[in-house]
Amino acid sequence: MQSRPAGGLRRRIIYNNDGDDLAIVAYRDSEGSVTKISSEHPYPHRYQSVDEFLGKRMKGKIDGTQVDSIFYCGFAGEPNWEFPSKNLSALGPDPLKHVVDYAHENGMEFVYSLRMNDIHHAVHTGSYRWSPFRRKNLHLLQGNVDGKWFDRKVWPWARGLTGLYPEYEHPLAEVLENE
């Protein structure tokens, strides 16, 4: 598929994949992983095939729908090409290539996205999901962010309980509490 300018492109439905279908499996039982992922989690300990990976969130779910763009977050804390590869070996050296190919084969645009200043690693015990760069450069960290801080500072905001936008507090809190 030929690359086309993304600016001004009209999209019907964007499928925003947060990348956990790759990251959770990559980091399962990895170095620094004190946090154990529940065996009830919907992801395998390792992928056995490309179809298994694509089938977790995309293949058979969004093909043939009005989704015409996949935005895939391959960088939350560290780029996907630095993920531990042991549990992803069946996907080859570039697991995201399969998502790009899947998108293009189904007439969808693929956009690689990233999170800046992501603090997901803060809620896990140990150095789970810490990049080698982070582990080697602790002196560059700007503060101590831990699970207690996250619960106190982030969850009230995420649940709409800060008082900043009272019109959103009750409906949003109710939705999050009922999930």
Short mmCIF file of N, CA and C in Angstrom, two decimals:
data_model
loop_
_atom_site.label_atom_id
_atom_site.label_comp_id
_atom_site.label_asym_id
_atom_site.label_seq_id
_atom_site.Cartn_x
_atom_site.Cartn_y
_atom_site.Cartn_z
N MET A 1 0.85 -1.18 0.00
CA MET A 1 0.00 0.00 0.00
C MET A 1 0.89 1.24 0.00
N GLN A 2 0.59 2.17 -0.84
CA GLN A 2 1.34 3.41 -0.97
C GLN A 2 1.03 4.34 0.21
N SER A 3 2.07 4.97 0.74
CA SER A 3 1.88 5.93 1.82
C SER A 3 1.13 7.15 1.28
N ARG A 4 0.23 7.68 2.09
CA ARG A 4 -0.52 8.88 1.67
C ARG A 4 -0.49 9.89 2.81
N PRO A 5 -0.61 11.15 2.46
CA PRO A 5 -0.59 12.18 3.52
C PRO A 5 -1.75 11.98 4.49
N ALA A 6 -1.46 12.03 5.79
CA ALA A 6 -2.49 11.82 6.80
C ALA A 6 -3.26 13.09 7.12
N GLY A 7 -2.64 14.24 6.90
CA GLY A 7 -3.31 15.50 7.18
C GLY A 7 -4.55 15.68 6.32
N GLY A 8 -5.63 16.07 6.92
CA GLY A 8 -6.87 16.30 6.19
C GLY A 8 -7.63 15.04 5.83
N LEU A 9 -7.09 13.88 6.19
CA LEU A 9 -7.76 12.62 5.90
C LEU A 9 -9.00 12.50 6.79
N ARG A 10 -10.12 12.20 6.18
CA ARG A 10 -11.35 12.03 6.95
C ARG A 10 -11.45 10.58 7.40
N ARG A 11 -11.54 10.41 8.70
CA ARG A 11 -11.62 9.06 9.26
C ARG A 11 -13.02 8.83 9.81
N ARG A 12 -13.55 7.64 9.56
CA ARG A 12 -14.86 7.31 10.12
C ARG A 12 -14.72 6.88 11.57
N ILE A 13 -14.01 5.79 11.78
CA ILE A 13 -13.81 5.30 13.14
C ILE A 13 -12.34 4.93 13.30
N ILE A 14 -11.73 5.46 14.34
CA ILE A 14 -10.34 5.14 14.67
C ILE A 14 -10.35 4.08 15.76
N TYR A 15 -9.65 2.99 15.52
CA TYR A 15 -9.47 1.97 16.54
C TYR A 15 -8.16 2.28 17.25
N ASN A 16 -8.24 2.65 18.52
CA ASN A 16 -7.06 3.05 19.29
C ASN A 16 -6.63 1.89 20.17
N ASN A 17 -5.56 1.22 19.78
CA ASN A 17 -5.04 0.09 20.54
C ASN A 17 -3.93 0.59 21.45
N ASP A 18 -4.07 0.38 22.75
CA ASP A 18 -3.07 0.89 23.71
C ASP A 18 -1.78 0.08 23.72
N GLY A 19 -1.71 -0.99 22.94
CA GLY A 19 -0.49 -1.77 22.82
C GLY A 19 -0.28 -2.83 23.87
N ASP A 20 -1.22 -2.96 24.81
CA ASP A 20 -1.05 -3.95 25.86
C ASP A 20 -1.12 -5.38 25.34
N ASP A 21 -1.75 -5.60 24.19
CA ASP A 21 -1.78 -6.95 23.63
C ASP A 21 -0.37 -7.44 23.30
N LEU A 22 0.55 -6.53 23.12
CA LEU A 22 1.95 -6.86 22.88
C LEU A 22 2.76 -6.73 24.18
N ALA A 23 2.59 -5.62 24.88
CA ALA A 23 3.42 -5.32 26.05
C ALA A 23 3.19 -6.30 27.21
N ILE A 24 1.95 -6.63 27.51
CA ILE A 24 1.68 -7.51 28.65
C ILE A 24 2.32 -8.87 28.45
N VAL A 25 2.21 -9.40 27.24
CA VAL A 25 2.82 -10.70 26.96
C VAL A 25 4.35 -10.59 26.98
N ALA A 26 4.88 -9.53 26.41
CA ALA A 26 6.34 -9.34 26.38
C ALA A 26 6.92 -9.30 27.78
N TYR A 27 6.25 -8.62 28.69
CA TYR A 27 6.79 -8.41 30.03
C TYR A 27 6.40 -9.48 31.05
N ARG A 28 5.56 -10.40 30.67
CA ARG A 28 5.16 -11.43 31.63
C ARG A 28 6.41 -12.17 32.11
N ASP A 29 6.58 -12.22 33.42
CA ASP A 29 7.72 -12.91 34.06
C ASP A 29 9.07 -12.39 33.58
N SER A 30 9.14 -11.11 33.26
CA SER A 30 10.40 -10.53 32.78
C SER A 30 11.25 -10.03 33.95
N GLU A 31 12.46 -9.62 33.64
CA GLU A 31 13.38 -9.08 34.64
C GLU A 31 12.72 -7.90 35.37
N GLY A 32 12.80 -7.91 36.68
CA GLY A 32 12.24 -6.82 37.46
C GLY A 32 10.76 -6.98 37.74
N SER A 33 10.16 -8.05 37.25
CA SER A 33 8.72 -8.22 37.39
C SER A 33 8.39 -8.84 38.74
N VAL A 34 8.12 -7.98 39.72
CA VAL A 34 7.65 -8.45 41.01
C VAL A 34 6.14 -8.60 40.93
N THR A 35 5.51 -7.72 40.14
CA THR A 35 4.08 -7.79 39.92
C THR A 35 3.78 -9.00 39.05
N LYS A 36 2.95 -9.88 39.53
CA LYS A 36 2.59 -11.06 38.76
C LYS A 36 1.26 -10.80 38.07
N ILE A 37 1.22 -11.13 36.81
CA ILE A 37 -0.01 -10.95 36.05
C ILE A 37 -0.89 -12.16 36.31
N SER A 38 -2.11 -11.91 36.67
CA SER A 38 -3.05 -12.97 37.00
C SER A 38 -3.20 -13.94 35.84
N SER A 39 -3.34 -15.21 36.18
CA SER A 39 -3.55 -16.22 35.13
C SER A 39 -4.92 -16.05 34.50
N GLU A 40 -5.77 -15.24 35.12
CA GLU A 40 -7.09 -14.97 34.55
C GLU A 40 -7.04 -13.84 33.54
N HIS A 41 -5.89 -13.21 33.39
CA HIS A 41 -5.72 -12.13 32.42
C HIS A 41 -5.96 -12.70 31.03
N PRO A 42 -6.55 -11.94 30.12
CA PRO A 42 -6.93 -12.49 28.82
C PRO A 42 -5.78 -12.72 27.84
N TYR A 43 -4.55 -12.62 28.29
CA TYR A 43 -3.41 -12.80 27.39
C TYR A 43 -2.62 -14.05 27.75
N PRO A 44 -2.05 -14.71 26.75
CA PRO A 44 -1.27 -15.92 27.02
C PRO A 44 0.08 -15.57 27.66
N HIS A 45 0.78 -16.59 28.13
CA HIS A 45 2.13 -16.37 28.66
C HIS A 45 3.10 -16.06 27.53
N ARG A 46 2.83 -16.59 26.37
CA ARG A 46 3.63 -16.28 25.18
C ARG A 46 2.74 -16.53 23.96
N TYR A 47 2.98 -15.78 22.91
CA TYR A 47 2.21 -15.99 21.68
C TYR A 47 2.79 -17.18 20.92
N GLN A 48 1.89 -18.00 20.38
CA GLN A 48 2.31 -19.15 19.58
C GLN A 48 2.29 -18.85 18.09
N SER A 49 1.53 -17.80 17.70
CA SER A 49 1.42 -17.48 16.27
C SER A 49 1.01 -16.02 16.09
N VAL A 50 1.21 -15.56 14.87
CA VAL A 50 0.78 -14.20 14.50
C VAL A 50 -0.74 -14.10 14.61
N ASP A 51 -1.46 -15.13 14.17
CA ASP A 51 -2.93 -15.10 14.24
C ASP A 51 -3.42 -14.99 15.68
N GLU A 52 -2.74 -15.65 16.60
CA GLU A 52 -3.14 -15.55 18.01
C GLU A 52 -2.98 -14.10 18.50
N PHE A 53 -1.86 -13.47 18.15
CA PHE A 53 -1.62 -12.08 18.53
C PHE A 53 -2.67 -11.16 17.92
N LEU A 54 -2.85 -11.23 16.61
CA LEU A 54 -3.82 -10.34 15.94
C LEU A 54 -5.25 -10.61 16.41
N GLY A 55 -5.55 -11.85 16.73
CA GLY A 55 -6.90 -12.22 17.15
C GLY A 55 -7.30 -11.73 18.53
N LYS A 56 -6.33 -11.32 19.34
CA LYS A 56 -6.66 -10.84 20.68
C LYS A 56 -7.51 -9.57 20.64
N ARG A 57 -7.21 -8.67 19.73
CA ARG A 57 -7.91 -7.39 19.72
C ARG A 57 -8.39 -6.94 18.35
N MET A 58 -7.86 -7.51 17.28
CA MET A 58 -8.15 -6.94 15.97
C MET A 58 -8.79 -7.94 15.02
N LYS A 59 -8.04 -8.92 14.60
CA LYS A 59 -8.49 -9.85 13.56
C LYS A 59 -9.77 -10.57 14.00
N GLY A 60 -10.78 -10.50 13.13
CA GLY A 60 -12.06 -11.11 13.44
C GLY A 60 -12.95 -10.23 14.29
N LYS A 61 -12.46 -9.05 14.64
CA LYS A 61 -13.23 -8.14 15.48
C LYS A 61 -13.51 -6.81 14.79
N ILE A 62 -12.52 -6.28 14.09
CA ILE A 62 -12.73 -4.98 13.44
C ILE A 62 -12.72 -5.05 11.92
N ASP A 63 -12.25 -6.18 11.35
CA ASP A 63 -12.28 -6.27 9.90
C ASP A 63 -13.73 -6.33 9.42
N GLY A 64 -14.00 -5.64 8.33
CA GLY A 64 -15.35 -5.60 7.79
C GLY A 64 -16.26 -4.62 8.51
N THR A 65 -15.72 -3.83 9.42
CA THR A 65 -16.53 -2.82 10.13
C THR A 65 -16.24 -1.45 9.52
N GLN A 66 -16.73 -0.40 10.14
CA GLN A 66 -16.46 0.95 9.66
C GLN A 66 -15.13 1.51 10.15
N VAL A 67 -14.38 0.71 10.89
CA VAL A 67 -13.05 1.14 11.33
C VAL A 67 -12.18 1.29 10.09
N ASP A 68 -11.60 2.47 9.92
CA ASP A 68 -10.72 2.65 8.77
C ASP A 68 -9.31 3.09 9.16
N SER A 69 -9.05 3.17 10.47
CA SER A 69 -7.72 3.54 10.95
C SER A 69 -7.41 2.79 12.24
N ILE A 70 -6.21 2.25 12.32
CA ILE A 70 -5.72 1.67 13.57
C ILE A 70 -4.61 2.57 14.07
N PHE A 71 -4.81 3.12 15.25
CA PHE A 71 -3.77 3.88 15.92
C PHE A 71 -3.21 2.94 16.98
N TYR A 72 -1.95 2.59 16.88
CA TYR A 72 -1.35 1.60 17.76
C TYR A 72 -0.27 2.24 18.61
N CYS A 73 -0.43 2.17 19.93
CA CYS A 73 0.56 2.75 20.84
C CYS A 73 1.67 1.73 21.06
N GLY A 74 2.78 1.96 20.43
CA GLY A 74 3.92 1.07 20.56
C GLY A 74 4.99 1.63 21.47
N PHE A 75 4.67 2.71 22.18
CA PHE A 75 5.68 3.34 23.04
C PHE A 75 4.99 3.89 24.27
N ALA A 76 5.03 3.13 25.35
CA ALA A 76 4.53 3.60 26.64
C ALA A 76 5.59 3.22 27.66
N GLY A 77 6.48 4.14 27.93
CA GLY A 77 7.58 3.86 28.83
C GLY A 77 8.85 3.47 28.09
N GLU A 78 8.71 2.68 27.08
CA GLU A 78 9.82 2.32 26.20
C GLU A 78 9.24 1.86 24.86
N PRO A 79 10.02 1.94 23.80
CA PRO A 79 9.50 1.56 22.48
C PRO A 79 9.34 0.05 22.34
N ASN A 80 8.39 -0.36 21.53
CA ASN A 80 8.11 -1.78 21.36
C ASN A 80 9.33 -2.57 20.89
N TRP A 81 10.26 -1.95 20.19
CA TRP A 81 11.43 -2.69 19.70
C TRP A 81 12.42 -3.00 20.83
N GLU A 82 12.19 -2.45 22.02
CA GLU A 82 13.03 -2.78 23.17
C GLU A 82 12.32 -3.72 24.15
N PHE A 83 11.12 -4.18 23.82
CA PHE A 83 10.42 -5.12 24.68
C PHE A 83 11.22 -6.42 24.79
N PRO A 84 11.14 -7.11 25.93
CA PRO A 84 11.74 -8.44 26.00
C PRO A 84 11.10 -9.32 24.92
N SER A 85 11.90 -10.08 24.20
CA SER A 85 11.37 -10.81 23.05
C SER A 85 11.06 -12.28 23.31
N LYS A 86 11.44 -12.78 24.48
CA LYS A 86 11.27 -14.21 24.77
C LYS A 86 9.84 -14.69 24.51
N ASN A 87 8.85 -13.96 25.01
CA ASN A 87 7.45 -14.39 24.88
C ASN A 87 6.82 -14.00 23.54
N LEU A 88 7.58 -13.28 22.72
CA LEU A 88 7.07 -12.82 21.43
C LEU A 88 7.79 -13.47 20.25
N SER A 89 8.63 -14.46 20.52
CA SER A 89 9.49 -15.02 19.47
C SER A 89 8.71 -15.52 18.25
N ALA A 90 7.50 -16.02 18.44
CA ALA A 90 6.69 -16.52 17.32
C ALA A 90 6.29 -15.39 16.37
N LEU A 91 6.43 -14.14 16.81
CA LEU A 91 6.02 -13.00 15.98
C LEU A 91 7.18 -12.45 15.16
N GLY A 92 8.37 -12.99 15.36
CA GLY A 92 9.53 -12.53 14.60
C GLY A 92 10.13 -11.27 15.18
N PRO A 93 11.12 -10.71 14.46
CA PRO A 93 11.86 -9.57 15.00
C PRO A 93 11.08 -8.25 15.04
N ASP A 94 9.98 -8.16 14.30
CA ASP A 94 9.21 -6.91 14.24
C ASP A 94 7.72 -7.23 14.38
N PRO A 95 7.25 -7.48 15.62
CA PRO A 95 5.85 -7.86 15.82
C PRO A 95 4.83 -6.85 15.28
N LEU A 96 5.16 -5.58 15.30
CA LEU A 96 4.22 -4.57 14.83
C LEU A 96 4.01 -4.61 13.32
N LYS A 97 4.95 -5.19 12.60
CA LYS A 97 4.80 -5.34 11.15
C LYS A 97 3.51 -6.10 10.83
N HIS A 98 3.14 -7.05 11.67
CA HIS A 98 1.93 -7.83 11.45
C HIS A 98 0.67 -6.96 11.58
N VAL A 99 0.72 -6.00 12.49
CA VAL A 99 -0.42 -5.08 12.65
C VAL A 99 -0.51 -4.16 11.43
N VAL A 100 0.64 -3.66 10.98
CA VAL A 100 0.67 -2.81 9.78
C VAL A 100 0.12 -3.59 8.59
N ASP A 101 0.61 -4.80 8.39
CA ASP A 101 0.15 -5.63 7.27
C ASP A 101 -1.35 -5.91 7.37
N TYR A 102 -1.81 -6.27 8.57
CA TYR A 102 -3.23 -6.54 8.78
C TYR A 102 -4.07 -5.31 8.42
N ALA A 103 -3.65 -4.15 8.90
CA ALA A 103 -4.38 -2.91 8.61
C ALA A 103 -4.45 -2.68 7.10
N HIS A 104 -3.33 -2.74 6.44
CA HIS A 104 -3.29 -2.46 5.00
C HIS A 104 -4.04 -3.51 4.19
N GLU A 105 -3.93 -4.78 4.57
CA GLU A 105 -4.67 -5.84 3.86
C GLU A 105 -6.18 -5.65 3.97
N ASN A 106 -6.62 -4.96 5.01
CA ASN A 106 -8.05 -4.73 5.23
C ASN A 106 -8.45 -3.30 4.90
N GLY A 107 -7.61 -2.60 4.14
CA GLY A 107 -7.95 -1.25 3.68
C GLY A 107 -7.94 -0.19 4.76
N MET A 108 -7.21 -0.45 5.84
CA MET A 108 -7.16 0.50 6.95
C MET A 108 -5.81 1.21 7.00
N GLU A 109 -5.86 2.42 7.49
CA GLU A 109 -4.65 3.19 7.74
C GLU A 109 -4.02 2.69 9.05
N PHE A 110 -2.70 2.71 9.13
CA PHE A 110 -2.00 2.38 10.37
C PHE A 110 -1.24 3.62 10.83
N VAL A 111 -1.40 3.99 12.10
CA VAL A 111 -0.68 5.11 12.68
C VAL A 111 -0.02 4.63 13.97
N TYR A 112 1.29 4.79 14.04
CA TYR A 112 2.04 4.45 15.25
C TYR A 112 1.92 5.62 16.22
N SER A 113 1.49 5.34 17.44
CA SER A 113 1.36 6.42 18.42
C SER A 113 2.23 6.11 19.63
N LEU A 114 2.45 7.14 20.43
CA LEU A 114 3.26 6.97 21.63
C LEU A 114 2.73 7.85 22.73
N ARG A 115 3.07 7.47 23.96
CA ARG A 115 2.69 8.27 25.12
C ARG A 115 3.94 8.96 25.64
N MET A 116 3.81 10.24 25.86
CA MET A 116 4.94 10.97 26.44
C MET A 116 4.71 11.11 27.93
N ASN A 117 5.77 11.00 28.70
CA ASN A 117 5.71 11.15 30.15
C ASN A 117 4.74 10.16 30.79
N ASP A 118 4.71 8.96 30.26
CA ASP A 118 3.82 7.93 30.76
C ASP A 118 4.29 7.45 32.14
N ILE A 119 3.34 7.23 33.04
CA ILE A 119 3.71 6.78 34.38
C ILE A 119 3.06 5.44 34.73
N HIS A 120 2.71 4.65 33.73
CA HIS A 120 2.11 3.35 34.01
C HIS A 120 2.99 2.47 34.90
N HIS A 121 4.29 2.52 34.69
CA HIS A 121 5.20 1.70 35.48
C HIS A 121 5.14 2.04 36.97
N ALA A 122 4.61 3.19 37.31
CA ALA A 122 4.58 3.63 38.71
C ALA A 122 3.64 2.81 39.57
N VAL A 123 2.65 2.20 38.99
CA VAL A 123 1.66 1.48 39.79
C VAL A 123 2.04 0.02 40.01
N HIS A 124 3.13 -0.41 39.41
CA HIS A 124 3.57 -1.79 39.57
C HIS A 124 4.72 -1.85 40.58
N THR A 125 4.79 -2.93 41.32
CA THR A 125 5.88 -3.13 42.26
C THR A 125 7.14 -3.53 41.50
N GLY A 126 8.28 -3.08 41.94
CA GLY A 126 9.53 -3.44 41.28
C GLY A 126 9.75 -2.63 40.02
N SER A 127 10.60 -3.16 39.15
CA SER A 127 10.94 -2.42 37.94
C SER A 127 10.23 -2.98 36.71
N TYR A 128 9.06 -3.57 36.92
CA TYR A 128 8.26 -4.09 35.82
C TYR A 128 7.99 -2.98 34.81
N ARG A 129 8.25 -3.25 33.56
CA ARG A 129 8.06 -2.32 32.45
C ARG A 129 9.01 -1.13 32.52
N TRP A 130 10.12 -1.28 33.20
CA TRP A 130 11.14 -0.24 33.19
C TRP A 130 12.09 -0.56 32.06
N SER A 131 12.34 0.40 31.21
CA SER A 131 13.27 0.20 30.11
C SER A 131 14.70 0.09 30.65
N PRO A 132 15.58 -0.54 29.88
CA PRO A 132 16.99 -0.59 30.29
C PRO A 132 17.54 0.83 30.54
N PHE A 133 17.11 1.80 29.73
CA PHE A 133 17.57 3.17 29.92
C PHE A 133 17.16 3.70 31.29
N ARG A 134 15.92 3.47 31.68
CA ARG A 134 15.43 3.94 32.98
C ARG A 134 16.21 3.28 34.11
N ARG A 135 16.42 1.95 34.01
CA ARG A 135 17.12 1.24 35.07
C ARG A 135 18.56 1.72 35.23
N LYS A 136 19.18 2.11 34.12
CA LYS A 136 20.59 2.54 34.16
C LYS A 136 20.74 4.02 34.54
N ASN A 137 19.65 4.78 34.51
CA ASN A 137 19.74 6.22 34.73
C ASN A 137 18.78 6.71 35.79
N LEU A 138 18.78 6.06 36.94
CA LEU A 138 17.87 6.44 38.01
C LEU A 138 18.07 7.89 38.46
N HIS A 139 19.25 8.41 38.28
CA HIS A 139 19.53 9.80 38.67
C HIS A 139 18.73 10.81 37.84
N LEU A 140 18.17 10.38 36.73
CA LEU A 140 17.39 11.29 35.89
C LEU A 140 15.91 11.35 36.28
N LEU A 141 15.47 10.43 37.15
CA LEU A 141 14.07 10.44 37.57
C LEU A 141 13.80 11.71 38.37
N GLN A 142 12.63 12.28 38.16
CA GLN A 142 12.32 13.56 38.78
C GLN A 142 11.59 13.45 40.10
N GLY A 143 11.20 12.27 40.49
CA GLY A 143 10.50 12.14 41.75
C GLY A 143 10.15 10.70 42.03
N ASN A 144 9.64 10.47 43.21
CA ASN A 144 9.25 9.14 43.61
C ASN A 144 7.75 8.98 43.37
N VAL A 145 7.42 8.25 42.37
CA VAL A 145 6.02 7.98 42.05
C VAL A 145 5.78 6.52 42.39
N ASP A 146 4.85 6.26 43.29
CA ASP A 146 4.56 4.88 43.65
C ASP A 146 3.06 4.65 43.61
N GLY A 147 2.65 3.44 43.95
CA GLY A 147 1.24 3.09 43.90
C GLY A 147 0.36 3.95 44.79
N LYS A 148 0.86 4.31 45.98
CA LYS A 148 0.07 5.16 46.89
C LYS A 148 -0.14 6.55 46.29
N TRP A 149 0.93 7.10 45.71
CA TRP A 149 0.81 8.40 45.05
C TRP A 149 -0.19 8.31 43.91
N PHE A 150 -0.08 7.26 43.12
CA PHE A 150 -0.97 7.07 41.98
C PHE A 150 -2.43 7.02 42.45
N ASP A 151 -2.69 6.25 43.50
CA ASP A 151 -4.05 6.14 44.03
C ASP A 151 -4.57 7.49 44.52
N ARG A 152 -3.71 8.28 45.12
CA ARG A 152 -4.12 9.57 45.69
C ARG A 152 -4.26 10.66 44.63
N LYS A 153 -3.34 10.68 43.65
CA LYS A 153 -3.31 11.79 42.69
C LYS A 153 -3.95 11.48 41.34
N VAL A 154 -3.83 10.26 40.87
CA VAL A 154 -4.30 9.95 39.52
C VAL A 154 -5.72 9.41 39.51
N TRP A 155 -6.03 8.43 40.37
CA TRP A 155 -7.37 7.85 40.33
C TRP A 155 -8.49 8.86 40.54
N PRO A 156 -8.38 9.79 41.49
CA PRO A 156 -9.47 10.78 41.60
C PRO A 156 -9.67 11.56 40.30
N TRP A 157 -8.57 11.90 39.63
CA TRP A 157 -8.68 12.62 38.36
C TRP A 157 -9.31 11.72 37.30
N ALA A 158 -8.83 10.50 37.20
CA ALA A 158 -9.33 9.58 36.18
C ALA A 158 -10.80 9.26 36.40
N ARG A 159 -11.22 9.25 37.63
CA ARG A 159 -12.62 8.93 37.92
C ARG A 159 -13.51 10.16 37.98
N GLY A 160 -12.94 11.31 37.68
CA GLY A 160 -13.74 12.53 37.65
C GLY A 160 -14.14 13.03 39.02
N LEU A 161 -13.35 12.76 40.03
CA LEU A 161 -13.72 13.13 41.39
C LEU A 161 -12.89 14.28 41.94
N THR A 162 -12.35 15.11 41.09
CA THR A 162 -11.49 16.21 41.54
C THR A 162 -12.27 17.45 41.92
N GLY A 163 -13.50 17.56 41.47
CA GLY A 163 -14.27 18.77 41.71
C GLY A 163 -14.10 19.81 40.62
N LEU A 164 -13.17 19.58 39.69
CA LEU A 164 -12.93 20.54 38.61
C LEU A 164 -14.10 20.59 37.63
N TYR A 165 -14.69 19.44 37.36
CA TYR A 165 -15.79 19.37 36.39
C TYR A 165 -16.94 18.59 37.02
N PRO A 166 -17.70 19.24 37.90
CA PRO A 166 -18.76 18.52 38.61
C PRO A 166 -19.79 17.87 37.69
N GLU A 167 -19.99 18.45 36.51
CA GLU A 167 -20.99 17.86 35.60
C GLU A 167 -20.58 16.47 35.12
N TYR A 168 -19.30 16.13 35.23
CA TYR A 168 -18.84 14.81 34.80
C TYR A 168 -18.66 13.84 35.95
N GLU A 169 -18.66 14.33 37.17
CA GLU A 169 -18.30 13.49 38.30
C GLU A 169 -19.18 12.26 38.46
N HIS A 170 -20.46 12.44 38.57
CA HIS A 170 -21.31 11.29 38.86
C HIS A 170 -21.41 10.30 37.72
N PRO A 171 -21.68 10.72 36.48
CA PRO A 171 -21.78 9.72 35.41
C PRO A 171 -20.46 8.97 35.19
N LEU A 172 -19.34 9.69 35.20
CA LEU A 172 -18.05 9.04 34.96
C LEU A 172 -17.71 8.10 36.11
N ALA A 173 -17.89 8.56 37.32
CA ALA A 173 -17.58 7.71 38.47
C ALA A 173 -18.44 6.46 38.44
N GLU A 174 -19.70 6.60 38.08
CA GLU A 174 -20.60 5.45 38.04
C GLU A 174 -20.15 4.44 36.99
N VAL A 175 -19.75 4.92 35.82
CA VAL A 175 -19.29 4.02 34.76
C VAL A 175 -18.05 3.28 35.22
N LEU A 176 -17.08 3.99 35.80
CA LEU A 176 -15.84 3.35 36.24
C LEU A 176 -16.06 2.38 37.39
N GLU A 177 -16.95 2.72 38.30
CA GLU A 177 -17.22 1.84 39.43
C GLU A 177 -17.92 0.55 38.99
N ASN A 178 -18.69 0.62 37.91
CA ASN A 178 -19.46 -0.54 37.46
C ASN A 178 -18.70 -1.43 36.48
N GLU A 179 -17.47 -1.07 36.14
CA GLU A 179 -16.71 -1.90 35.19
C GLU A 179 -16.18 -3.14 35.83
#
